[in-house]
Amino acid sequence: MMGGIAALTAATPGWTHHPFEGVQPQDLNLLQGLVSGLGHPLLGWDHLVFLLAIVVITALTNRRWVLPLLVVGLAGSVLAALLGATPEPGLGLVLELVVSLSIVAAGLVHGGFLPAWILLPLMGVHGFLLGESMIRAEPTPLAAYVLGLFLSQGALLLLVTALLARLGSILALLQKFRMATTVLLAALGVFWTVETLWG
């Protein structure tokens, strides 16, 4: 699964914006807000890989982390939208670097080198950046966007984790290649960090 993501990442430009990138947040309607929320976490490769890493980590260890991670991510998105202003360029770069390095951290958590709780603040940063695209949006499309985020991220984190937990053969395969996946995630995170700094 992670290998396929790596191949696609190398071959495809990163999509880091919502499906209605050309539309100003204040011009989005309810349906566009919902579709943006559904699609945004899945169109940015860094967000998607981070979510997939969480799915694998929690399926192999403890599923109790899934709900807190989802809540923290949504809280970060709401906070960004409520602040009503994009961060200064320097802070924006720092947040983007944190997102890139979160892939490295996820790999280290997966390999057992870092504690799982470190994913909570990192998920909050991911959520914050996802919420930035809705700054100055009207309350109705903003609420629809948050609902879309909850549905897309919730489906991925809750449903896929639960499904993997029932598939012992896949879990055994993931466990067998745990170190390889750790190295892959770390390499992707380093690549995106370098790209953020010099891309």
mmCIF file of C-alpha atoms in Angstrom:
data_model
loop_
_atom_site.group_PDB
_atom_site.id
_atom_site.type_symbol
_atom_site.label_atom_id
_atom_site.label_comp_id
_atom_site.label_asym_id
_atom_site.label_seq_id
_atom_site.Cartn_x
_atom_site.Cartn_y
_atom_site.Cartn_z
ATOM 1 C CA MET A 1 0.000 0.000 0.000
ATOM 2 C CA MET A 2 2.706 2.482 1.030
ATOM 3 C CA GLY A 3 4.857 1.415 -1.925
ATOM 4 C CA GLY A 4 2.069 2.310 -4.340
ATOM 5 C CA ILE A 5 1.750 5.735 -2.747
ATOM 6 C CA ALA A 6 5.482 6.272 -3.113
ATOM 7 C CA ALA A 7 5.373 5.420 -6.816
ATOM 8 C CA LEU A 8 2.453 7.748 -7.418
ATOM 9 C CA THR A 9 4.161 10.505 -5.469
ATOM 10 C CA ALA A 10 7.247 10.280 -7.613
ATOM 11 C CA ALA A 11 5.229 10.341 -10.827
ATOM 12 C CA THR A 12 2.560 12.914 -10.012
ATOM 13 C CA PRO A 13 2.769 16.568 -8.966
ATOM 14 C CA GLY A 14 1.603 17.128 -5.393
ATOM 15 C CA TRP A 15 -1.959 18.427 -5.122
ATOM 16 C CA THR A 16 -2.106 20.419 -1.919
ATOM 17 C CA HIS A 17 -5.297 22.415 -2.451
ATOM 18 C CA HIS A 18 -8.998 21.782 -2.301
ATOM 19 C CA PRO A 19 -11.026 20.761 -5.404
ATOM 20 C CA PHE A 20 -12.226 24.370 -5.984
ATOM 21 C CA GLU A 21 -8.802 25.966 -5.813
ATOM 22 C CA GLY A 22 -9.727 28.775 -8.200
ATOM 23 C CA VAL A 23 -12.775 29.817 -6.165
ATOM 24 C CA GLN A 24 -12.340 32.268 -3.307
ATOM 25 C CA PRO A 25 -13.437 30.851 0.089
ATOM 26 C CA GLN A 26 -16.112 33.536 0.513
ATOM 27 C CA ASP A 27 -17.647 32.496 -2.826
ATOM 28 C CA LEU A 28 -18.025 28.810 -2.001
ATOM 29 C CA ASN A 29 -21.538 27.449 -1.532
ATOM 30 C CA LEU A 30 -22.651 24.636 0.771
ATOM 31 C CA LEU A 31 -22.089 21.846 -1.769
ATOM 32 C CA GLN A 32 -18.666 23.177 -2.770
ATOM 33 C CA GLY A 33 -17.699 23.415 0.898
ATOM 34 C CA LEU A 34 -18.721 19.804 1.458
ATOM 35 C CA VAL A 35 -16.873 18.527 -1.633
ATOM 36 C CA SER A 36 -13.787 20.535 -0.641
ATOM 37 C CA GLY A 37 -13.831 18.974 2.800
ATOM 38 C CA LEU A 38 -14.230 15.500 1.339
ATOM 39 C CA GLY A 39 -11.440 15.937 -1.202
ATOM 40 C CA HIS A 40 -8.872 18.200 0.414
ATOM 41 C CA PRO A 41 -7.211 15.633 2.746
ATOM 42 C CA LEU A 42 -6.983 13.159 -0.139
ATOM 43 C CA LEU A 43 -5.570 15.544 -2.771
ATOM 44 C CA GLY A 44 -2.472 16.552 -0.837
ATOM 45 C CA TRP A 45 0.031 13.700 -0.930
ATOM 46 C CA ASP A 46 1.615 14.723 2.372
ATOM 47 C CA HIS A 47 -1.770 14.712 4.139
ATOM 48 C CA LEU A 48 -2.819 11.451 2.514
ATOM 49 C CA VAL A 49 0.420 9.617 3.315
ATOM 50 C CA PHE A 50 0.243 10.850 6.920
ATOM 51 C CA LEU A 51 -3.331 9.543 7.235
ATOM 52 C CA LEU A 52 -2.379 6.197 5.671
ATOM 53 C CA ALA A 53 0.573 5.931 8.052
ATOM 54 C CA ILE A 54 -1.783 6.490 10.983
ATOM 55 C CA VAL A 55 -4.093 3.780 9.627
ATOM 56 C CA VAL A 56 -1.230 1.277 9.508
ATOM 57 C CA ILE A 57 0.203 2.324 12.887
ATOM 58 C CA THR A 58 -3.101 2.099 14.729
ATOM 59 C CA ALA A 59 -4.066 -1.167 13.030
ATOM 60 C CA LEU A 60 -0.790 -2.735 14.189
ATOM 61 C CA THR A 61 -0.777 -1.243 17.680
ATOM 62 C CA ASN A 62 -3.782 0.360 19.348
ATOM 63 C CA ARG A 63 -6.929 1.680 17.686
ATOM 64 C CA ARG A 64 -7.706 3.947 20.654
ATOM 65 C CA TRP A 65 -5.569 6.674 19.045
ATOM 66 C CA VAL A 66 -7.833 7.010 16.002
ATOM 67 C CA LEU A 67 -10.662 9.082 17.488
ATOM 68 C CA PRO A 68 -8.411 11.556 19.382
ATOM 69 C CA LEU A 69 -6.356 12.054 16.207
ATOM 70 C CA LEU A 70 -9.488 12.763 14.202
ATOM 71 C CA VAL A 71 -10.766 15.239 16.803
ATOM 72 C CA VAL A 72 -7.421 17.070 17.043
ATOM 73 C CA GLY A 73 -7.193 17.342 13.253
ATOM 74 C CA LEU A 74 -10.687 18.800 12.984
ATOM 75 C CA ALA A 75 -9.971 21.186 15.864
ATOM 76 C CA GLY A 76 -6.895 22.449 14.009
ATOM 77 C CA SER A 77 -8.964 23.070 10.874
ATOM 78 C CA VAL A 78 -11.661 24.971 12.791
ATOM 79 C CA LEU A 79 -9.019 27.030 14.604
ATOM 80 C CA ALA A 80 -7.391 28.076 11.325
ATOM 81 C CA ALA A 81 -10.732 29.126 9.837
ATOM 82 C CA LEU A 82 -11.779 31.022 12.988
ATOM 83 C CA LEU A 83 -8.484 32.933 13.218
ATOM 84 C CA GLY A 84 -9.411 34.510 9.901
ATOM 85 C CA ALA A 85 -5.886 35.315 8.727
ATOM 86 C CA THR A 86 -3.150 33.301 7.073
ATOM 87 C CA PRO A 87 0.107 32.996 9.054
ATOM 88 C CA GLU A 88 3.043 35.216 8.222
ATOM 89 C CA PRO A 89 5.214 33.739 5.424
ATOM 90 C CA GLY A 90 7.889 32.626 7.899
ATOM 91 C CA LEU A 91 5.373 30.830 10.117
ATOM 92 C CA GLY A 92 3.669 29.351 7.049
ATOM 93 C CA LEU A 93 6.992 27.834 5.971
ATOM 94 C CA VAL A 94 7.545 26.434 9.457
ATOM 95 C CA LEU A 95 4.096 24.795 9.404
ATOM 96 C CA GLU A 96 4.779 23.285 5.973
ATOM 97 C CA LEU A 97 8.095 21.934 7.263
ATOM 98 C CA VAL A 98 6.343 20.431 10.291
ATOM 99 C CA VAL A 99 3.903 18.675 7.942
ATOM 100 C CA SER A 100 6.791 17.271 5.882
ATOM 101 C CA LEU A 101 8.669 16.178 8.996
ATOM 102 C CA SER A 102 5.476 14.611 10.363
ATOM 103 C CA ILE A 103 5.892 11.901 7.721
ATOM 104 C CA VAL A 104 9.341 11.154 9.152
ATOM 105 C CA ALA A 105 7.861 11.133 12.658
ATOM 106 C CA ALA A 106 5.076 8.785 11.556
ATOM 107 C CA GLY A 107 7.689 6.417 10.180
ATOM 108 C CA LEU A 108 9.607 6.505 13.452
ATOM 109 C CA VAL A 109 6.410 5.869 15.421
ATOM 110 C CA HIS A 110 5.637 2.981 13.078
ATOM 111 C CA GLY A 111 9.099 1.544 13.702
ATOM 112 C CA GLY A 112 8.732 1.903 17.461
ATOM 113 C CA PHE A 113 11.340 4.667 17.811
ATOM 114 C CA LEU A 114 8.908 7.391 18.934
ATOM 115 C CA PRO A 115 5.780 7.263 21.147
ATOM 116 C CA ALA A 116 2.393 7.353 19.428
ATOM 117 C CA TRP A 117 1.213 10.469 21.295
ATOM 118 C CA ILE A 118 3.541 12.627 19.177
ATOM 119 C CA LEU A 119 1.115 12.131 16.286
ATOM 120 C CA LEU A 120 -1.553 14.205 18.111
ATOM 121 C CA PRO A 121 0.051 17.663 17.755
ATOM 122 C CA LEU A 122 1.252 16.766 14.266
ATOM 123 C CA MET A 123 -2.310 15.897 13.271
ATOM 124 C CA GLY A 124 -3.331 19.292 14.637
ATOM 125 C CA VAL A 125 -0.836 21.012 12.319
ATOM 126 C CA HIS A 126 -2.153 19.020 9.355
ATOM 127 C CA GLY A 127 -5.667 20.071 10.315
ATOM 128 C CA PHE A 128 -4.618 23.708 10.667
ATOM 129 C CA LEU A 129 -3.189 23.797 7.145
ATOM 130 C CA LEU A 130 -6.293 22.080 5.779
ATOM 131 C CA GLY A 131 -8.422 24.750 7.465
ATOM 132 C CA GLU A 132 -6.454 27.636 5.973
ATOM 133 C CA SER A 133 -8.152 27.188 2.618
ATOM 134 C CA MET A 134 -11.494 28.150 4.189
ATOM 135 C CA ILE A 135 -10.422 31.403 5.849
ATOM 136 C CA ARG A 136 -13.085 34.079 5.174
ATOM 137 C CA ALA A 137 -15.636 31.448 4.101
ATOM 138 C CA GLU A 138 -19.276 31.948 5.072
ATOM 139 C CA PRO A 139 -20.505 29.906 8.092
ATOM 140 C CA THR A 140 -22.630 27.474 6.046
ATOM 141 C CA PRO A 141 -19.953 26.314 3.558
ATOM 142 C CA LEU A 142 -17.424 26.340 6.409
ATOM 143 C CA ALA A 143 -19.605 23.970 8.440
ATOM 144 C CA ALA A 144 -20.062 21.808 5.333
ATOM 145 C CA TYR A 145 -16.285 21.782 4.822
ATOM 146 C CA VAL A 146 -15.671 20.596 8.396
ATOM 147 C CA LEU A 147 -18.325 17.917 7.902
ATOM 148 C CA GLY A 148 -16.573 16.827 4.701
ATOM 149 C CA LEU A 149 -13.232 16.653 6.520
ATOM 150 C CA PHE A 150 -14.837 14.553 9.236
ATOM 151 C CA LEU A 151 -16.404 12.171 6.717
ATOM 152 C CA SER A 152 -13.335 11.679 4.517
ATOM 153 C CA GLN A 153 -10.758 11.471 7.300
ATOM 154 C CA GLY A 154 -13.142 9.542 9.534
ATOM 155 C CA ALA A 155 -13.860 6.981 6.834
ATOM 156 C CA LEU A 156 -10.166 6.495 6.194
ATOM 157 C CA LEU A 157 -9.079 6.396 9.826
ATOM 158 C CA LEU A 158 -12.008 4.577 11.418
ATOM 159 C CA LEU A 159 -13.308 2.257 8.703
ATOM 160 C CA VAL A 160 -10.014 1.226 7.084
ATOM 161 C CA THR A 161 -8.361 0.701 10.476
ATOM 162 C CA ALA A 162 -11.285 -1.460 11.587
ATOM 163 C CA LEU A 163 -11.126 -3.395 8.308
ATOM 164 C CA LEU A 164 -7.391 -4.015 8.622
ATOM 165 C CA ALA A 165 -7.872 -5.195 12.200
ATOM 166 C CA ARG A 166 -10.103 -7.970 10.846
ATOM 167 C CA LEU A 167 -7.673 -9.039 8.122
ATOM 168 C CA GLY A 168 -4.990 -10.946 9.959
ATOM 169 C CA SER A 169 -3.051 -11.903 6.839
ATOM 170 C CA ILE A 170 -2.638 -8.275 5.760
ATOM 171 C CA LEU A 171 -1.651 -7.249 9.274
ATOM 172 C CA ALA A 172 0.947 -10.016 9.326
ATOM 173 C CA LEU A 173 2.330 -8.743 5.997
ATOM 174 C CA LEU A 174 2.456 -5.153 7.303
ATOM 175 C CA GLN A 175 4.237 -6.383 10.427
ATOM 176 C CA LYS A 176 6.738 -8.341 8.347
ATOM 177 C CA PHE A 177 7.693 -5.264 6.323
ATOM 178 C CA ARG A 178 7.511 -2.844 9.256
ATOM 179 C CA MET A 179 11.101 -1.649 9.010
ATOM 180 C CA ALA A 180 10.863 -1.222 5.246
ATOM 181 C CA THR A 181 7.766 0.928 5.668
ATOM 182 C CA THR A 182 9.520 2.931 8.383
ATOM 183 C CA VAL A 183 12.417 3.683 6.022
ATOM 184 C CA LEU A 184 10.014 4.534 3.188
ATOM 185 C CA LEU A 185 8.040 7.004 5.306
ATOM 186 C CA ALA A 186 11.217 8.614 6.606
ATOM 187 C CA ALA A 187 12.576 8.941 3.063
ATOM 188 C CA LEU A 188 9.336 10.512 1.812
ATOM 189 C CA GLY A 189 9.326 12.945 4.715
ATOM 190 C CA VAL A 190 12.929 13.982 4.073
ATOM 191 C CA PHE A 191 12.184 14.384 0.355
ATOM 192 C CA TRP A 192 9.181 16.635 1.042
ATOM 193 C CA THR A 193 11.181 18.628 3.606
ATOM 194 C CA VAL A 194 13.922 19.301 1.072
ATOM 195 C CA GLU A 195 11.301 20.145 -1.558
ATOM 196 C CA THR A 196 9.600 22.573 0.847
ATOM 197 C CA LEU A 197 12.895 24.322 1.577
ATOM 198 C CA TRP A 198 14.239 24.505 -1.948
ATOM 199 C CA GLY A 199 11.330 23.615 -4.216
#
